[in-house]
């Protein structure tokens, strides 16, 4: 099809700068892993939300509005200072749509100033050559775009047709690493779309991952035969990505519950636009404490707290963080102001609720 005919390539100087940043980022990631294995006292990954507003309105999304203002730069810097003080290794900027924030470049610079790894999740609609070069200059190290279908429909405009030109610009000008995430499962009209998206990502030199959506009853449901084949093929295509270490995804694809230790609230934090700490994007509201009042003792408690939503969780970034601690420290504690289990289906990333991470 027309959107996949063109093949872009980067110039020699861009390839050189990309290689240098790749090696530097990999070394910093290695240091992050060593530090995480040596100590459990700091957050490994934090999602921050500088902008809740989004230019799109994907039908399944519960993470955006169309009215909220950007969080002021000074406030974002203050939050990043606190996170750096905690010893955080990686900051991923999410939303809403972070590219709508007027001071995004300064936020990225501030992350790098503190020596933390800087990533971003975006719908990509505002990318152009100039914007990509500004992100290069600010020091961005990872960027993820989630693409839902080949052609836009009433559920999602994040399609390969709409975004392919942006992907080509990224392939030509970005010196940071790019990952393209596609989706399979309940509500996805054509599973072959995920395969086309993943192949296009690899063709352009990006890594590729796949997320799985569940049915609206909150039940783990195995993928069909063809969907499973597509899933396994994309996991193979994505072999350069960290997600290949994630057994959980294979369990989810087969409808199996997963036995792991979610360390959200401790090793992973989700900081909303109001500066409150939450377990993750799908468990907003708990613990709901302001970042500047979130003590090491609270993080320590959450580290040892079992999460009732763990077995059916589909938040892959938290599971990847969990790999570094799954082998140690059982979780005997229960959440303090615990939400009743009846609230679970609407909180976990299942059915109509879904995150890009
Ligand atoms: S999924 Fe992403 S692009 Fe779509 S509405 Fe939500 S935040 Fe915006
Ligand atoms: S939904 Fe997943 S990541 Fe979020 S708190 Fe529950 S188990 Fe952890």
XYZ file of C-alpha atoms in Angstrom, residues 35-36 39-48 78-91 114 116 265-271 275-278 287 289-300:
52
model
C 22.493 0.398 40.407
C 19.007 -1.203 40.525
C 20.008 -1.194 45.879
C 16.205 -1.251 46.137
C 15.961 2.201 47.709
C 15.488 4.400 44.620
C 12.893 4.618 41.803
C 14.066 3.034 38.546
C 11.422 4.534 36.257
C 9.097 7.502 36.721
C 6.363 8.670 34.359
C 5.677 12.390 34.567
C 10.916 21.348 41.001
C 9.373 17.889 40.609
C 12.364 16.680 38.600
C 14.726 17.992 41.294
C 12.839 15.909 43.898
C 12.953 12.816 41.670
C 16.685 13.277 41.069
C 17.197 13.618 44.827
C 15.426 10.253 45.256
C 18.018 8.720 42.887
C 15.624 8.094 39.946
C 17.287 6.505 36.896
C 14.795 7.003 34.029
C 12.133 9.662 33.428
C 20.461 15.574 36.570
C 18.698 10.772 34.357
C 4.834 3.320 44.365
C 8.488 2.496 44.950
C 10.591 1.403 41.980
C 8.055 2.838 39.563
C 6.134 6.087 40.144
C 3.431 7.823 38.127
C 3.345 11.560 38.801
C 2.159 16.488 41.215
C 0.579 13.532 43.042
C 2.169 10.077 43.201
C 0.054 7.183 41.899
C -1.614 6.529 47.105
C 0.222 11.779 47.933
C 2.039 14.945 46.808
C 5.519 14.157 45.487
C 7.213 16.536 47.931
C 5.548 14.706 50.845
C 6.294 11.225 49.543
C 8.891 9.943 51.983
C 11.480 7.142 51.658
C 9.437 5.229 54.273
C 6.350 5.396 52.008
C 8.369 4.101 49.053
C 9.805 1.383 51.243
